mmCIF file of C-alpha atoms in Angstrom:
data_model
loop_
_atom_site.group_PDB
_atom_site.id
_atom_site.type_symbol
_atom_site.label_atom_id
_atom_site.label_comp_id
_atom_site.label_asym_id
_atom_site.label_seq_id
_atom_site.Cartn_x
_atom_site.Cartn_y
_atom_site.Cartn_z
ATOM 1 C CA UNK U 289 26.434 -7.192 -3.173
ATOM 2 C CA UNK U 290 25.932 -10.813 -2.171
ATOM 3 C CA UNK U 291 23.199 -11.406 0.379
ATOM 4 C CA UNK U 292 22.570 -14.976 1.472
ATOM 5 C CA UNK U 293 23.613 -16.222 -1.947
ATOM 6 C CA UNK U 294 21.523 -13.744 -3.934
ATOM 7 C CA UNK U 295 22.876 -10.726 -5.841
ATOM 8 C CA UNK U 296 21.541 -7.390 -4.566
ATOM 9 C CA UNK U 297 22.483 -4.365 -6.687
ATOM 10 C CA UNK U 298 24.283 -1.685 -4.719
ATOM 11 C CA UNK U 299 21.787 1.062 -5.525
ATOM 12 C CA UNK U 300 18.963 3.017 -3.942
ATOM 13 C CA UNK U 301 15.178 2.911 -4.035
ATOM 14 C CA UNK U 302 13.747 6.187 -5.282
ATOM 15 C CA UNK U 303 10.830 6.969 -2.961
ATOM 16 C CA UNK U 304 8.253 9.718 -2.879
ATOM 17 C CA UNK U 305 6.194 11.224 -0.060
ATOM 18 C CA UNK U 306 2.598 10.034 0.098
ATOM 19 C CA UNK U 307 -0.519 11.210 1.892
ATOM 20 C CA UNK U 308 -1.803 8.383 4.068
ATOM 21 C CA UNK U 309 -5.241 8.034 5.658
ATOM 22 C CA UNK U 310 -4.680 5.041 7.931
ATOM 23 C CA UNK U 311 -7.945 3.399 9.003
ATOM 24 C CA UNK U 312 -9.009 0.324 10.897
ATOM 25 C CA UNK U 313 -11.862 -1.744 9.489
ATOM 26 C CA UNK U 314 -13.457 -4.114 11.993
ATOM 27 C CA UNK U 315 -16.020 -6.834 11.330
ATOM 28 C CA UNK U 316 -17.799 -9.821 12.796
ATOM 29 C CA UNK U 317 -14.829 -12.095 11.980
ATOM 30 C CA UNK U 318 -11.269 -11.849 10.703
ATOM 31 C CA UNK U 319 -12.317 -13.478 7.439
ATOM 32 C CA UNK U 320 -15.043 -10.909 6.832
ATOM 33 C CA UNK U 321 -12.687 -8.089 7.829
ATOM 34 C CA UNK U 322 -9.959 -9.009 5.316
ATOM 35 C CA UNK U 323 -12.433 -9.619 2.481
ATOM 36 C CA UNK U 324 -14.165 -6.296 3.053
ATOM 37 C CA UNK U 325 -10.823 -4.504 3.509
ATOM 38 C CA UNK U 326 -9.741 -5.819 0.102
ATOM 39 C CA UNK U 327 -13.003 -4.589 -1.384
ATOM 40 C CA UNK U 328 -12.635 -1.159 0.240
ATOM 41 C CA UNK U 329 -9.031 -0.926 -0.954
ATOM 42 C CA UNK U 330 -10.344 -1.686 -4.410
ATOM 43 C CA UNK U 331 -8.704 -1.364 -7.792
ATOM 44 C CA UNK U 332 -6.092 0.985 -6.473
ATOM 45 C CA UNK U 333 -3.078 2.141 -8.419
ATOM 46 C CA UNK U 334 -2.402 5.781 -9.068
ATOM 47 C CA UNK U 335 -1.902 5.030 -12.769
ATOM 48 C CA UNK U 336 -5.676 5.030 -13.282
ATOM 49 C CA UNK U 337 -7.461 6.076 -10.075
ATOM 50 C CA UNK U 338 -7.004 9.048 -7.716
ATOM 51 C CA UNK U 339 -6.239 6.996 -4.610
ATOM 52 C CA UNK U 340 -4.384 3.801 -3.726
ATOM 53 C CA UNK U 341 -5.544 1.253 -1.168
ATOM 54 C CA UNK U 342 -2.974 -0.878 0.656
ATOM 55 C CA UNK U 343 -3.426 -3.590 3.294
ATOM 56 C CA UNK U 344 -1.208 -3.225 6.353
ATOM 57 C CA UNK U 345 -2.172 -6.154 8.541
ATOM 58 C CA UNK U 346 -4.508 -7.773 11.068
ATOM 59 C CA UNK U 347 -5.385 -6.340 14.473
ATOM 60 C CA UNK U 348 -6.689 -8.750 17.133
ATOM 61 C CA UNK U 349 -10.028 -8.031 18.797
ATOM 62 C CA UNK U 350 -8.284 -7.226 22.109
ATOM 63 C CA UNK U 351 -6.635 -4.192 20.461
ATOM 64 C CA UNK U 352 -9.580 -2.670 18.524
ATOM 65 C CA UNK U 353 -12.008 0.005 19.782
ATOM 66 C CA UNK U 354 -15.077 -2.222 19.466
ATOM 67 C CA UNK U 355 -13.478 -5.504 20.543
ATOM 68 C CA UNK U 356 -13.796 -7.172 17.133
ATOM 69 C CA UNK U 357 -11.086 -8.363 14.733
ATOM 70 C CA UNK U 358 -9.853 -5.764 12.296
ATOM 71 C CA UNK U 359 -7.609 -4.955 9.366
ATOM 72 C CA UNK U 360 -5.474 -1.843 8.947
ATOM 73 C CA UNK U 361 -5.710 -0.075 5.569
ATOM 74 C CA UNK U 362 -3.535 2.728 4.227
ATOM 75 C CA UNK U 363 -5.486 4.798 1.726
ATOM 76 C CA UNK U 364 -2.785 6.842 0.034
ATOM 77 C CA UNK U 365 -1.592 8.927 -2.893
ATOM 78 C CA UNK U 366 1.677 10.667 -3.812
ATOM 79 C CA UNK U 367 1.737 14.215 -2.444
ATOM 80 C CA UNK U 368 1.947 15.803 -5.933
ATOM 81 C CA UNK U 369 -1.725 14.732 -6.299
ATOM 82 C CA UNK U 370 -2.568 17.533 -3.862
ATOM 83 C CA UNK U 371 -4.174 17.594 -0.424
ATOM 84 C CA UNK U 372 -7.685 18.566 -1.548
ATOM 85 C CA UNK U 373 -7.973 15.984 -4.351
ATOM 86 C CA UNK U 374 -6.733 13.358 -1.884
ATOM 87 C CA UNK U 375 -9.340 14.407 0.699
ATOM 88 C CA UNK U 376 -12.114 14.144 -1.897
ATOM 89 C CA UNK U 377 -10.876 10.755 -3.066
ATOM 90 C CA UNK U 378 -10.856 9.394 0.501
ATOM 91 C CA UNK U 379 -14.440 10.579 1.064
ATOM 92 C CA UNK U 380 -15.589 9.080 -2.231
ATOM 93 C CA UNK U 381 -13.980 5.744 -1.373
ATOM 94 C CA UNK U 382 -15.404 5.635 2.166
ATOM 95 C CA UNK U 383 -18.897 6.468 0.908
ATOM 96 C CA UNK U 384 -19.389 2.761 0.149
ATOM 97 C CA UNK U 385 -18.920 1.833 3.825
ATOM 98 C CA UNK U 386 -22.623 1.284 4.646
ATOM 99 C CA UNK U 387 -22.702 -1.357 1.898
ATOM 100 C CA UNK U 388 -20.242 -3.503 3.904
ATOM 101 C CA UNK U 389 -22.130 -5.931 6.212
ATOM 102 C CA UNK U 390 -21.076 -5.953 9.905
ATOM 103 C CA UNK U 391 -18.192 -3.506 9.310
ATOM 104 C CA UNK U 392 -17.176 -0.425 11.293
ATOM 105 C CA UNK U 393 -14.381 2.058 10.594
ATOM 106 C CA UNK U 394 -12.006 3.831 12.994
ATOM 107 C CA UNK U 395 -9.181 6.315 12.594
ATOM 108 C CA UNK U 396 -5.777 4.686 13.054
ATOM 109 C CA UNK U 397 -3.430 7.611 12.512
ATOM 110 C CA UNK U 398 -0.287 7.219 14.653
ATOM 111 C CA UNK U 399 -0.422 9.538 17.659
ATOM 112 C CA UNK U 400 0.908 12.991 16.903
ATOM 113 C CA UNK U 401 1.313 12.337 13.184
ATOM 114 C CA UNK U 402 -1.886 13.874 11.763
ATOM 115 C CA UNK U 403 -1.206 16.909 9.596
ATOM 116 C CA UNK U 404 -4.838 17.287 8.567
ATOM 117 C CA UNK U 405 -8.235 15.747 9.337
ATOM 118 C CA UNK U 406 -10.985 14.563 7.014
ATOM 119 C CA UNK U 407 -14.563 15.004 8.250
ATOM 120 C CA UNK U 408 -15.950 11.571 7.387
ATOM 121 C CA UNK U 409 -19.118 11.863 9.444
ATOM 122 C CA UNK U 410 -20.407 14.856 7.504
ATOM 123 C CA UNK U 411 -20.235 12.805 4.319
ATOM 124 C CA UNK U 412 -20.814 9.142 5.141
ATOM 125 C CA UNK U 413 -23.173 10.006 7.992
ATOM 126 C CA UNK U 414 -25.811 11.195 5.553
ATOM 127 C CA UNK U 415 -26.402 7.550 4.716
ATOM 128 C CA UNK U 416 -28.280 7.463 8.050
ATOM 129 C CA UNK U 417 -30.981 9.757 6.625
ATOM 130 C CA UNK U 418 -31.589 11.252 10.050
ATOM 131 C CA UNK U 419 -31.471 7.983 11.995
ATOM 132 C CA UNK U 420 -27.713 8.225 12.699
ATOM 133 C CA UNK U 421 -26.665 9.022 16.260
ATOM 134 C CA UNK U 422 -23.561 10.117 18.149
ATOM 135 C CA UNK U 423 -21.639 7.436 20.050
ATOM 136 C CA UNK U 424 -18.303 7.025 21.812
ATOM 137 C CA UNK U 425 -16.682 3.641 21.170
ATOM 138 C CA UNK U 426 -13.340 2.820 22.755
ATOM 139 C CA UNK U 427 -12.563 6.510 23.160
ATOM 140 C CA UNK U 428 -13.467 7.378 19.564
ATOM 141 C CA UNK U 429 -16.100 10.024 18.872
ATOM 142 C CA UNK U 430 -18.153 8.402 16.147
ATOM 143 C CA UNK U 431 -21.482 8.050 14.395
ATOM 144 C CA UNK U 432 -23.667 4.969 14.581
ATOM 145 C CA UNK U 433 -25.503 4.330 11.328
ATOM 146 C CA UNK U 434 -28.277 1.717 11.188
ATOM 147 C CA UNK U 435 -27.632 -0.815 8.405
ATOM 148 C CA UNK U 436 -29.225 -4.170 7.649
ATOM 149 C CA UNK U 437 -26.791 -6.280 9.741
ATOM 150 C CA UNK U 438 -26.931 -3.963 12.750
ATOM 151 C CA UNK U 439 -25.384 -0.572 13.506
ATOM 152 C CA UNK U 440 -22.220 0.525 11.703
ATOM 153 C CA UNK U 441 -19.848 2.757 13.665
ATOM 154 C CA UNK U 442 -17.831 5.328 11.687
ATOM 155 C CA UNK U 443 -15.214 7.602 13.260
ATOM 156 C CA UNK U 444 -16.135 11.252 12.857
ATOM 157 C CA UNK U 445 -12.712 12.272 11.555
ATOM 158 C CA UNK U 446 -9.836 10.454 9.864
ATOM 159 C CA UNK U 447 -6.319 11.817 10.114
ATOM 160 C CA UNK U 448 -3.923 12.370 7.218
ATOM 161 C CA UNK U 449 -0.196 11.926 7.739
ATOM 162 C CA UNK U 450 2.777 12.002 5.376
ATOM 163 C CA UNK U 451 4.465 8.673 4.751
ATOM 164 C CA UNK U 452 6.571 7.244 1.958
ATOM 165 C CA UNK U 453 6.536 4.483 -0.605
ATOM 166 C CA UNK U 454 9.167 1.928 -1.556
ATOM 167 C CA UNK U 455 9.666 -0.552 -4.366
ATOM 168 C CA UNK U 456 11.904 -3.422 -5.471
ATOM 169 C CA UNK U 457 12.502 -5.056 -8.847
ATOM 170 C CA UNK U 458 13.087 -8.798 -8.653
ATOM 171 C CA UNK U 459 14.696 -10.803 -11.454
ATOM 172 C CA UNK U 460 13.739 -14.459 -11.441
ATOM 173 C CA UNK U 461 14.221 -17.627 -13.447
ATOM 174 C CA UNK U 462 10.584 -17.572 -14.581
ATOM 175 C CA UNK U 463 7.221 -15.905 -13.973
ATOM 176 C CA UNK U 464 6.146 -18.592 -11.503
ATOM 177 C CA UNK U 465 9.128 -17.752 -9.283
ATOM 178 C CA UNK U 466 8.184 -14.057 -9.445
ATOM 179 C CA UNK U 467 4.651 -14.767 -8.295
ATOM 180 C CA UNK U 468 5.704 -17.176 -5.553
ATOM 181 C CA UNK U 469 8.170 -14.648 -4.139
ATOM 182 C CA UNK U 470 5.668 -11.807 -4.221
ATOM 183 C CA UNK U 471 3.043 -13.883 -2.417
ATOM 184 C CA UNK U 472 5.563 -14.809 0.270
ATOM 185 C CA UNK U 473 6.606 -11.186 0.669
ATOM 186 C CA UNK U 474 2.984 -10.121 1.137
ATOM 187 C CA UNK U 475 2.423 -12.815 3.758
ATOM 188 C CA UNK U 476 5.490 -11.789 5.759
ATOM 189 C CA UNK U 477 4.780 -8.064 5.697
ATOM 190 C CA UNK U 478 1.104 -8.425 6.598
ATOM 191 C CA UNK U 479 1.962 -10.852 9.391
ATOM 192 C CA UNK U 480 5.130 -9.330 10.830
ATOM 193 C CA UNK U 481 5.735 -5.696 9.828
ATOM 194 C CA UNK U 482 3.507 -3.003 11.351
ATOM 195 C CA UNK U 483 3.232 0.436 9.718
ATOM 196 C CA UNK U 484 3.989 -1.034 6.247
ATOM 197 C CA UNK U 485 1.219 -1.826 3.767
ATOM 198 C CA UNK U 486 1.172 -3.892 0.581
ATOM 199 C CA UNK U 487 -0.833 -3.043 -2.504
ATOM 200 C CA UNK U 488 -4.128 -4.843 -3.059
ATOM 201 C CA UNK U 489 -2.912 -6.806 -6.077
ATOM 202 C CA UNK U 490 -3.906 -10.438 -6.600
ATOM 203 C CA UNK U 491 -0.298 -11.664 -6.443
ATOM 204 C CA UNK U 492 1.194 -8.839 -4.376
ATOM 205 C CA UNK U 493 3.533 -7.590 -7.122
ATOM 206 C CA UNK U 494 2.915 -5.951 -10.460
ATOM 207 C CA UNK U 495 4.353 -5.524 -13.922
ATOM 208 C CA UNK U 496 5.890 -2.126 -13.344
ATOM 209 C CA UNK U 497 6.059 1.051 -15.440
ATOM 210 C CA UNK U 498 8.255 4.107 -15.869
ATOM 211 C CA UNK U 499 7.247 7.739 -15.451
ATOM 212 C CA UNK U 500 6.286 9.238 -18.815
ATOM 213 C CA UNK U 501 7.082 7.895 -22.273
ATOM 214 C CA UNK U 502 9.802 8.209 -24.878
ATOM 215 C CA UNK U 503 7.660 7.475 -27.948
ATOM 216 C CA UNK U 504 4.294 8.446 -26.499
ATOM 217 C CA UNK U 505 5.504 11.489 -24.603
ATOM 218 C CA UNK U 506 2.002 12.600 -23.620
ATOM 219 C CA UNK U 507 1.455 9.477 -21.490
ATOM 220 C CA UNK U 508 1.890 9.617 -17.726
ATOM 221 C CA UNK U 509 3.297 6.066 -17.528
ATOM 222 C CA UNK U 510 4.561 3.519 -20.042
ATOM 223 C CA UNK U 511 6.426 0.202 -19.989
ATOM 224 C CA UNK U 512 9.756 0.150 -18.192
ATOM 225 C CA UNK U 513 11.646 -1.365 -21.138
ATOM 226 C CA UNK U 514 14.969 -2.128 -19.352
ATOM 227 C CA UNK U 515 12.960 -4.660 -17.304
ATOM 228 C CA UNK U 516 11.078 -6.371 -20.168
ATOM 229 C CA UNK U 517 12.701 -9.737 -21.085
ATOM 230 C CA UNK U 518 11.340 -9.863 -24.648
ATOM 231 C CA UNK U 519 13.143 -6.592 -25.473
ATOM 232 C CA UNK U 520 16.633 -7.939 -24.708
ATOM 233 C CA UNK U 521 17.679 -7.849 -28.369
ATOM 234 C CA UNK U 522 16.128 -4.448 -29.028
ATOM 235 C CA UNK U 523 17.108 -2.250 -26.090
ATOM 236 C CA UNK U 524 19.720 -2.336 -23.371
ATOM 237 C CA UNK U 525 18.076 -4.133 -20.456
ATOM 238 C CA UNK U 526 19.092 -4.653 -16.846
ATOM 239 C CA UNK U 527 18.036 -8.294 -16.826
ATOM 240 C CA UNK U 528 20.696 -10.863 -15.830
ATOM 241 C CA UNK U 529 21.347 -13.730 -18.200
ATOM 242 C CA UNK U 530 19.888 -16.260 -15.762
ATOM 243 C CA UNK U 531 16.580 -14.385 -15.469
ATOM 244 C CA UNK U 532 13.592 -14.653 -17.781
ATOM 245 C CA UNK U 533 11.002 -12.685 -15.804
ATOM 246 C CA UNK U 534 10.787 -9.592 -13.595
ATOM 247 C CA UNK U 535 8.253 -8.475 -11.020
ATOM 248 C CA UNK U 536 7.905 -5.165 -9.206
ATOM 249 C CA UNK U 537 7.061 -5.191 -5.518
ATOM 250 C CA UNK U 538 5.773 -1.839 -4.169
ATOM 251 C CA UNK U 539 4.665 -0.844 -0.676
ATOM 252 C CA UNK U 540 3.728 2.199 1.407
ATOM 253 C CA UNK U 541 4.755 2.999 4.946
ATOM 254 C CA UNK U 542 4.109 5.465 7.738
ATOM 255 C CA UNK U 543 7.794 6.429 7.895
ATOM 256 C CA UNK U 544 11.143 5.886 6.201
ATOM 257 C CA UNK U 545 12.216 3.694 9.125
ATOM 258 C CA UNK U 546 9.149 1.520 8.528
ATOM 259 C CA UNK U 547 9.691 1.249 4.773
ATOM 260 C CA UNK U 548 13.229 0.017 5.423
ATOM 261 C CA UNK U 549 11.742 -2.821 7.515
ATOM 262 C CA UNK U 550 9.270 -3.588 4.726
ATOM 263 C CA UNK U 551 11.938 -3.646 2.046
ATOM 264 C CA UNK U 552 14.083 -5.930 4.214
ATOM 265 C CA UNK U 553 11.175 -8.347 4.792
ATOM 266 C CA UNK U 554 10.472 -8.428 1.046
ATOM 267 C CA UNK U 555 14.139 -9.029 0.188
ATOM 268 C CA UNK U 556 14.270 -11.901 2.687
ATOM 269 C CA UNK U 557 11.100 -13.417 1.218
ATOM 270 C CA UNK U 558 12.419 -13.348 -2.350
ATOM 271 C CA UNK U 559 15.813 -14.600 -1.182
ATOM 272 C CA UNK U 560 14.069 -17.619 0.339
ATOM 273 C CA UNK U 561 12.076 -18.259 -2.842
ATOM 274 C CA UNK U 562 13.601 -20.767 -5.284
ATOM 275 C CA UNK U 563 14.179 -19.222 -8.699
ATOM 276 C CA UNK U 564 15.051 -15.691 -7.513
ATOM 277 C CA UNK U 565 18.190 -14.453 -9.312
ATOM 278 C CA UNK U 566 18.806 -10.816 -8.396
ATOM 279 C CA UNK U 567 17.151 -7.836 -6.689
ATOM 280 C CA UNK U 568 17.429 -4.146 -7.472
ATOM 281 C CA UNK U 569 15.336 -0.992 -7.092
ATOM 282 C CA UNK U 570 14.117 1.401 -9.767
ATOM 283 C CA UNK U 571 15.435 4.918 -10.157
ATOM 284 C CA UNK U 572 13.876 7.572 -12.348
ATOM 285 C CA UNK U 573 16.427 10.322 -11.918
ATOM 286 C CA UNK U 574 14.237 12.163 -9.434
ATOM 287 C CA UNK U 575 11.155 12.106 -11.663
ATOM 288 C CA UNK U 576 9.281 9.976 -9.090
ATOM 289 C CA UNK U 577 10.681 11.148 -5.753
ATOM 290 C CA UNK U 578 13.569 12.820 -4.003
ATOM 291 C CA UNK U 579 13.985 10.352 -1.146
ATOM 292 C CA UNK U 580 16.767 7.777 -1.560
ATOM 293 C CA UNK U 581 16.706 4.571 0.500
ATOM 294 C CA UNK U 582 19.889 2.611 -0.161
ATOM 295 C CA UNK U 583 19.560 -1.155 -0.339
ATOM 296 C CA UNK U 584 22.937 -1.533 1.366
ATOM 297 C CA UNK U 585 21.456 0.201 4.438
ATOM 298 C CA UNK U 586 18.237 -1.819 4.188
ATOM 299 C CA UNK U 587 20.182 -5.094 4.427
ATOM 300 C CA UNK U 588 21.641 -3.939 7.744
ATOM 301 C CA UNK U 589 18.181 -3.370 9.262
ATOM 302 C CA UNK U 590 17.407 -5.758 12.093
ATOM 303 C CA UNK U 591 13.856 -6.763 11.245
#
């Protein structure tokens, strides 16, 4: 397919269901909120940790429970991880909250979407060592925990809903074009697309992997060799002649409708980036997920 002068492969994105604990981190300023949200999201890719942290976007102070600027975070993991391991991983991640100066945390699960609830207060609240107290802030039943910069408010319970992920593979003239496109895609999604979150990677995209291994069969993930430029003469790759680098751009979303908007925003960003050559999406024959989001349909989304 030709889209605004760029080749888009007529294929589908193989997506999987993910548990999502969507939270709102507020702070004394927007700058503090985004820095602490990045810290809370942490080194987060399911390859090596039990939970992923993705940044969704900014929320103005007029729309937050405590009237301060905030950042939405989607803590998530593929559903095969299991509900109980995910719950434990969320609690372990949120246990660092009282270390974050001026920050408070609120549940941000979309109304009616919670399939389970995580009792955060029973875990994080013990930081208060008996000095914590019950409060209601902006309609949220919460705990107030004294910390060095003032009182930190933590919602008593955080909802868990089922969302989905999505990913693109972008072929570009060089690595610099890959990075520039990924950074632009992050900026557009965080600014313009609600309910979609980008991974907390320094450049927004990653060097992707495949599920399992062919030589090292005991490994959970290994290189995705059809997308590695230096292997062109060794294996059959999917890389166009004009491309010398590839970057993977993943995301999570509250719904399939939302992930379509996110994929469209990312495609537009890479299309507008000089050096982009072609865009496709990875498929693992169902090994990753059973949900198919066709790029042809994504291009028709009115974002």
